[in-house]
Backbone as a chain_set.jsonl record, in Angstrom:
{"seq": "MNQQGAPQLGQLVRNLRGRDAGKLAVIIGVEDERFVNIADGDKRKFDQPKKKNLLHLELLDIISEEVAGSLRETGRVTNGKLRYAIAKYVENQPSAEAQEKGE", "coords": {"N": [[0.785, -1.168, 0.019], [0.35, 2.363, 0.194], [3.24, 4.228, 1.063], [2.908, 6.464, 2.44], [1.478, 8.244, 5.189], [-2.017, 8.028, 6.758], [-4.647, 9.272, 4.841], [-5.912, 12.496, 5.057], [-8.572, 14.838, 5.788], [-8.902, 17.608, 3.666], [-6.284, 17.377, 2.75], [-3.846, 17.893, 0.299], [-3.521, 16.444, -2.937], [-1.911, 14.568, -5.602], [-3.19, 13.383, -8.72], [-2.238, 10.371, -10.055], [-3.047, 8.513, -11.931], [-5.396, 7.995, -14.475], [-7.811, 10.099, -16.359], [-7.275, 12.557, -15.22], [-4.664, 12.601, -14.639], [-1.678, 13.877, -13.115], [-2.952, 16.164, -12.211], [-3.854, 18.391, -9.577], [-5.73, 17.947, -6.407], [-8.136, 18.098, -3.631], [-8.634, 16.237, -0.735], [-11.814, 15.477, 0.21], [-13.235, 13.754, 1.554], [-13.257, 10.608, 3.274], [-13.429, 7.376, 2.418], [-12.742, 4.687, 3.019], [-10.021, 2.517, 4.106], [-8.897, 2.326, 1.723], [-10.103, 3.924, -0.314], [-10.67, 7.401, -1.246], [-12.521, 10.589, -1.385], [-12.24, 13.089, -3.852], [-11.919, 16.47, -4.902], [-11.55, 19.357, -6.865], [-12.744, 21.859, -7.175], [-12.884, 23.053, -9.574], [-12.977, 21.602, -12.223], [-13.813, 19.34, -11.031], [-16.322, 19.502, -8.981], [-17.336, 20.303, -5.422], [-19.824, 19.056, -4.922], [-19.951, 16.894, -6.753], [-17.895, 14.864, -6.086], [-14.898, 12.986, -6.912], [-14.45, 9.524, -6.687], [-11.479, 8.038, -5.526], [-8.989, 5.415, -5.807], [-6.4, 4.928, -3.328], [-3.952, 4.105, -4.129], [-3.731, 5.332, -6.473], [-3.016, 7.926, -6.064], [-0.916, 10.506, -5.377], [-0.087, 11.591, -2.165], [0.219, 14.553, -0.86], [2.335, 16.608, 1.339], [0.844, 18.6, 2.398], [-1.747, 20.149, 4.083], [-4.687, 21.725, 3.774], [-5.801, 24.033, 6.064], [-8.015, 25.665, 6.074], [-9.947, 24.313, 4.334], [-10.055, 21.82, 5.755], [-11.03, 22.693, 8.25], [-13.521, 23.865, 7.527], [-14.859, 21.648, 6.523], [-15.01, 20.051, 8.847], [-16.562, 21.661, 10.551], [-18.901, 22.278, 9.1], [-19.3, 20.19, 7.371], [-19.191, 20.667, 4.64], [-17.57, 22.497, 1.958], [-16.719, 25.281, 0.059], [-16.372, 25.534, -3.45], [-14.664, 27.575, -4.207], [-12.838, 27.765, -2.077], [-11.573, 25.381, -2.314], [-10.314, 25.707, -4.812], [-8.578, 27.828, -4.064], [-6.993, 26.77, -2.242], [-5.535, 24.919, -3.801], [-4.309, 26.664, -5.592], [-2.763, 28.181, -3.909], [-0.988, 26.313, -2.976], [0.344, 25.825, -5.47], [1.46, 28.23, -6.071], [3.536, 28.373, -4.125], [5.363, 26.578, -5.0], [8.47, 25.478, -6.747], [9.365, 26.849, -10.019], [8.961, 24.801, -12.05], [6.883, 23.134, -11.421], [4.842, 24.846, -11.539], [4.802, 25.308, -14.228], [4.024, 22.693, -15.186], [1.413, 22.605, -14.095], [0.287, 24.464, -15.645], [-0.085, 23.31, -18.094]], "CA": [[0.046, -0.042, -0.033], [1.114, 3.663, 0.17], [4.219, 4.423, 2.001], [2.657, 7.689, 3.186], [0.373, 8.046, 6.326], [-3.291, 7.969, 6.627], [-5.146, 10.438, 4.212], [-6.66, 13.329, 6.012], [-9.507, 15.863, 5.216], [-8.212, 18.88, 3.4], [-4.912, 17.214, 2.326], [-3.756, 17.945, -1.217], [-3.083, 15.083, -3.569], [-1.764, 14.631, -7.178], [-3.657, 12.242, -9.422], [-1.277, 9.579, -10.83], [-3.707, 7.592, -13.048], [-6.64, 8.329, -15.185], [-7.922, 11.304, -17.144], [-6.771, 13.637, -14.474], [-3.182, 12.322, -14.166], [-0.902, 15.068, -12.963], [-3.644, 17.34, -11.674], [-3.979, 18.449, -8.124], [-6.975, 17.97, -5.92], [-8.161, 18.012, -2.279], [-9.4, 15.151, -0.138], [-12.963, 16.061, 0.92], [-14.041, 12.659, 2.162], [-12.324, 9.463, 3.346], [-14.342, 6.256, 2.347], [-12.193, 3.606, 3.977], [-8.507, 2.6, 4.142], [-8.426, 2.382, 0.245], [-10.638, 5.066, -1.114], [-11.025, 8.81, -0.802], [-13.294, 11.417, -2.393], [-11.422, 14.208, -4.033], [-12.543, 17.58, -5.562], [-10.648, 20.485, -7.091], [-13.363, 23.112, -7.12], [-12.972, 23.58, -10.925], [-13.593, 20.534, -13.145], [-14.505, 18.385, -10.18], [-16.927, 20.215, -7.918], [-17.618, 19.594, -4.251], [-21.056, 18.338, -5.017], [-19.796, 15.797, -7.539], [-16.486, 14.448, -5.979], [-14.389, 11.714, -7.638], [-13.858, 8.477, -5.695], [-10.204, 7.488, -6.102], [-8.184, 4.632, -5.006], [-5.283, 5.668, -2.694], [-2.82, 3.777, -4.992], [-3.658, 6.134, -7.813], [-2.938, 9.255, -5.734], [0.343, 10.907, -4.408], [-0.542, 12.296, -1.025], [1.221, 15.678, -0.641], [2.322, 16.785, 2.8], [0.2, 19.923, 2.715], [-3.117, 20.021, 4.504], [-5.364, 23.092, 3.8], [-6.529, 24.204, 7.262], [-9.453, 26.179, 5.718], [-10.776, 23.351, 3.917], [-10.241, 20.913, 6.919], [-11.897, 23.387, 9.277], [-14.898, 24.058, 6.94], [-15.397, 20.395, 6.553], [-15.189, 19.709, 10.285], [-17.583, 22.582, 11.146], [-20.244, 22.333, 8.398], [-19.583, 19.071, 6.533], [-19.133, 21.148, 3.347], [-16.527, 23.34, 1.729], [-17.061, 25.989, -1.128], [-15.445, 25.266, -4.464], [-13.695, 28.584, -4.147], [-11.969, 27.466, -1.139], [-10.821, 24.208, -2.882], [-9.491, 26.223, -5.72], [-7.699, 28.761, -3.401], [-5.971, 25.825, -1.496], [-4.63, 24.434, -4.88], [-3.578, 27.732, -6.158], [-1.904, 28.711, -2.861], [0.167, 25.416, -2.949], [1.08, 25.898, -6.731], [2.562, 29.373, -6.192], [4.679, 28.229, -3.311], [6.231, 25.542, -5.589], [9.381, 25.96, -7.769], [8.529, 27.12, -11.274], [8.859, 23.643, -12.922], [5.699, 22.508, -11.177], [3.871, 25.843, -11.967], [4.61, 25.109, -15.747], [3.236, 21.609, -15.332], [-0.08, 22.916, -13.894], [-0.318, 25.219, -16.773], [-0.387, 22.412, -19.411]], "C": [[0.887, 1.247, -0.034], [2.124, 3.672, 1.409], [3.897, 5.734, 2.901], [1.588, 7.307, 4.283], [-0.962, 7.969, 5.751], [-3.739, 9.299, 5.846], [-6.0, 11.297, 5.294], [-7.55, 14.345, 5.195], [-8.532, 17.054, 4.934], [-6.749, 18.714, 2.801], [-4.882, 17.241, 0.743], [-3.146, 16.664, -1.684], [-2.837, 15.289, -5.06], [-2.285, 13.263, -7.639], [-2.349, 11.682, -10.261], [-1.801, 8.845, -12.01], [-4.983, 8.34, -13.415], [-6.61, 9.658, -15.945], [-7.282, 12.44, -16.56], [-5.407, 13.498, -14.03], [-2.385, 13.577, -14.2], [-1.624, 16.281, -12.23], [-3.707, 17.116, -10.187], [-5.363, 18.521, -7.595], [-6.926, 18.001, -4.379], [-8.9, 17.053, -1.772], [-10.525, 15.791, 0.605], [-13.721, 14.94, 1.693], [-13.113, 11.466, 2.275], [-13.417, 8.235, 3.497], [-14.08, 5.157, 3.358], [-10.682, 3.722, 3.887], [-7.983, 2.595, 2.673], [-8.954, 3.545, -0.611], [-10.93, 6.37, -0.437], [-11.957, 9.516, -1.691], [-12.583, 12.8, -2.46], [-12.278, 15.128, -4.865], [-11.519, 18.605, -5.846], [-11.353, 21.958, -7.187], [-13.481, 23.81, -8.533], [-13.624, 22.533, -11.686], [-14.358, 19.633, -12.284], [-15.02, 19.165, -8.893], [-17.082, 19.492, -6.691], [-18.827, 18.661, -4.283], [-21.029, 16.988, -5.887], [-18.22, 15.211, -7.329], [-16.154, 13.042, -6.736], [-13.899, 10.755, -6.555], [-12.606, 7.913, -6.248], [-9.555, 6.498, -5.051], [-6.874, 5.24, -4.516], [-4.117, 5.309, -3.575], [-2.719, 4.59, -6.187], [-3.425, 7.634, -7.386], [-1.561, 9.363, -4.986], [-0.237, 11.857, -3.281], [0.557, 13.212, -0.816], [1.192, 16.013, 0.779], [1.952, 18.04, 3.056], [-1.269, 19.569, 2.952], [-3.698, 21.505, 4.632], [-6.22, 23.192, 5.022], [-7.883, 24.859, 7.018], [-10.36, 25.249, 5.353], [-11.13, 22.311, 4.991], [-11.308, 21.399, 7.879], [-13.363, 23.466, 8.81], [-15.592, 22.623, 7.036], [-15.75, 19.758, 7.797], [-16.508, 20.419, 10.837], [-18.892, 22.342, 10.367], [-20.444, 21.059, 7.545], [-19.484, 19.419, 5.003], [-18.005, 22.121, 3.192], [-16.911, 24.079, 0.319], [-15.913, 25.56, -2.113], [-14.345, 26.294, -4.652], [-12.523, 28.267, -3.213], [-10.992, 26.366, -1.585], [-9.839, 24.759, -3.888], [-8.378, 27.153, -5.15], [-6.652, 27.851, -2.78], [-5.101, 25.384, -2.591], [-3.848, 25.553, -5.416], [-2.376, 28.248, -5.153], [-0.595, 27.719, -2.884], [1.05, 25.586, -4.251], [2.091, 27.088, -6.695], [3.514, 29.322, -5.148], [5.626, 27.077, -3.776], [7.196, 26.128, -6.442], [8.584, 26.002, -9.057], [8.305, 25.817, -12.165], [7.391, 23.052, -12.619], [4.542, 23.565, -11.653], [3.606, 25.573, -13.578], [3.784, 23.841, -15.896], [1.815, 21.807, -14.993], [-0.668, 23.657, -14.983], [-0.794, 24.328, -18.027], [-0.463, 23.157, -20.615]], "O": [[2.094, 1.16, -0.262], [1.856, 3.212, 2.519], [4.536, 5.999, 3.919], [0.951, 6.253, 4.267], [-1.156, 7.865, 4.54], [-3.227, 10.364, 6.19], [-6.639, 10.79, 6.216], [-7.253, 14.635, 4.036], [-7.624, 17.426, 5.677], [-6.094, 19.683, 2.419], [-5.741, 16.705, 0.043], [-2.417, 15.947, -0.999], [-3.502, 16.109, -5.694], [-1.942, 12.203, -7.116], [-1.612, 12.382, -10.956], [-1.084, 8.587, -12.977], [-5.502, 9.188, -12.69], [-5.554, 10.258, -16.148], [-6.756, 13.281, -17.289], [-4.98, 14.201, -13.114], [-2.397, 14.291, -15.203], [-0.998, 17.221, -11.738], [-3.642, 16.023, -9.626], [-6.195, 19.127, -8.27], [-5.832, 17.941, -3.82], [-9.98, 16.899, -2.342], [-10.289, 16.566, 1.532], [-14.71, 15.194, 2.38], [-12.233, 11.317, 1.427], [-14.139, 8.119, 4.487], [-14.836, 4.769, 4.248], [-10.12, 4.789, 3.641], [-6.8, 2.827, 2.423], [-8.277, 4.044, -1.51], [-11.352, 6.455, 0.716], [-12.178, 9.003, -2.788], [-12.357, 13.517, -1.485], [-13.249, 14.685, -5.478], [-10.599, 18.715, -5.035], [-10.715, 23.008, -7.259], [-14.036, 24.898, -8.688], [-14.849, 22.582, -11.795], [-15.431, 19.167, -12.669], [-14.291, 19.421, -7.934], [-17.009, 18.264, -6.686], [-18.795, 17.578, -3.7], [-21.901, 16.126, -5.775], [-17.444, 15.123, -8.281], [-16.989, 12.201, -7.068], [-13.099, 11.084, -5.679], [-12.623, 7.35, -7.342], [-9.548, 6.648, -3.829], [-6.277, 6.024, -5.254], [-3.284, 6.192, -3.781], [-1.702, 4.554, -6.88], [-3.604, 8.526, -8.215], [-1.146, 8.534, -4.176], [-0.845, 12.872, -3.62], [1.701, 12.805, -0.615], [0.184, 15.772, 1.443], [2.6, 18.69, 3.876], [-1.916, 18.844, 2.196], [-3.264, 22.327, 5.439], [-7.263, 22.542, 5.088], [-8.823, 24.58, 7.76], [-11.473, 25.221, 5.877], [-12.294, 21.945, 5.154], [-12.266, 20.722, 8.252], [-14.296, 23.184, 9.561], [-16.702, 22.465, 7.544], [-16.704, 18.981, 7.85], [-17.369, 19.809, 11.471], [-19.934, 22.214, 11.01], [-21.542, 20.817, 7.044], [-19.68, 18.533, 4.171], [-17.48, 22.573, 4.211], [-17.43, 23.365, -0.538], [-14.771, 25.287, -1.744], [-13.265, 25.995, -5.161], [-11.361, 28.488, -3.556], [-9.796, 26.4, -1.295], [-8.67, 24.375, -3.88], [-7.309, 27.228, -5.756], [-5.472, 28.199, -2.817], [-3.89, 25.446, -2.378], [-2.67, 25.329, -5.695], [-1.276, 28.638, -5.545], [0.563, 28.131, -2.83], [2.277, 25.513, -4.191], [3.24, 27.037, -7.135], [4.382, 30.195, -5.166], [6.54, 26.672, -3.058], [6.93, 27.225, -6.933], [7.506, 25.442, -9.254], [7.411, 25.869, -13.009], [6.767, 22.526, -13.54], [3.463, 23.163, -12.089], [2.493, 25.608, -14.102], [2.855, 23.873, -16.703], [0.994, 21.148, -15.632], [-1.86, 23.58, -15.28], [-1.717, 24.628, -18.785], [-0.687, 22.586, -21.681]]}, "num_chains": 1, "name": "protein.A"}
């Protein structure tokens, strides 16, 4: 299984497989030890999360406190907050990753 720790709400992930390979998203729900629900607030909205196998995701060591707090308090998060969390992560990365995001 993953060498990383357990997935957490608000944690950023990178898709490794599928149509969205290379794209960033945020964990908005943990189904069980193998599956999580992810959304990016853009193509994949909060109301239509994607169920992904953890083997197909790279768990990044960034947890968005805004997203995690909102999910804990209300059980929901706005798509804007998801986009903001991803944008904030991208702008703090070296330029190679920013170019990769631009596709």
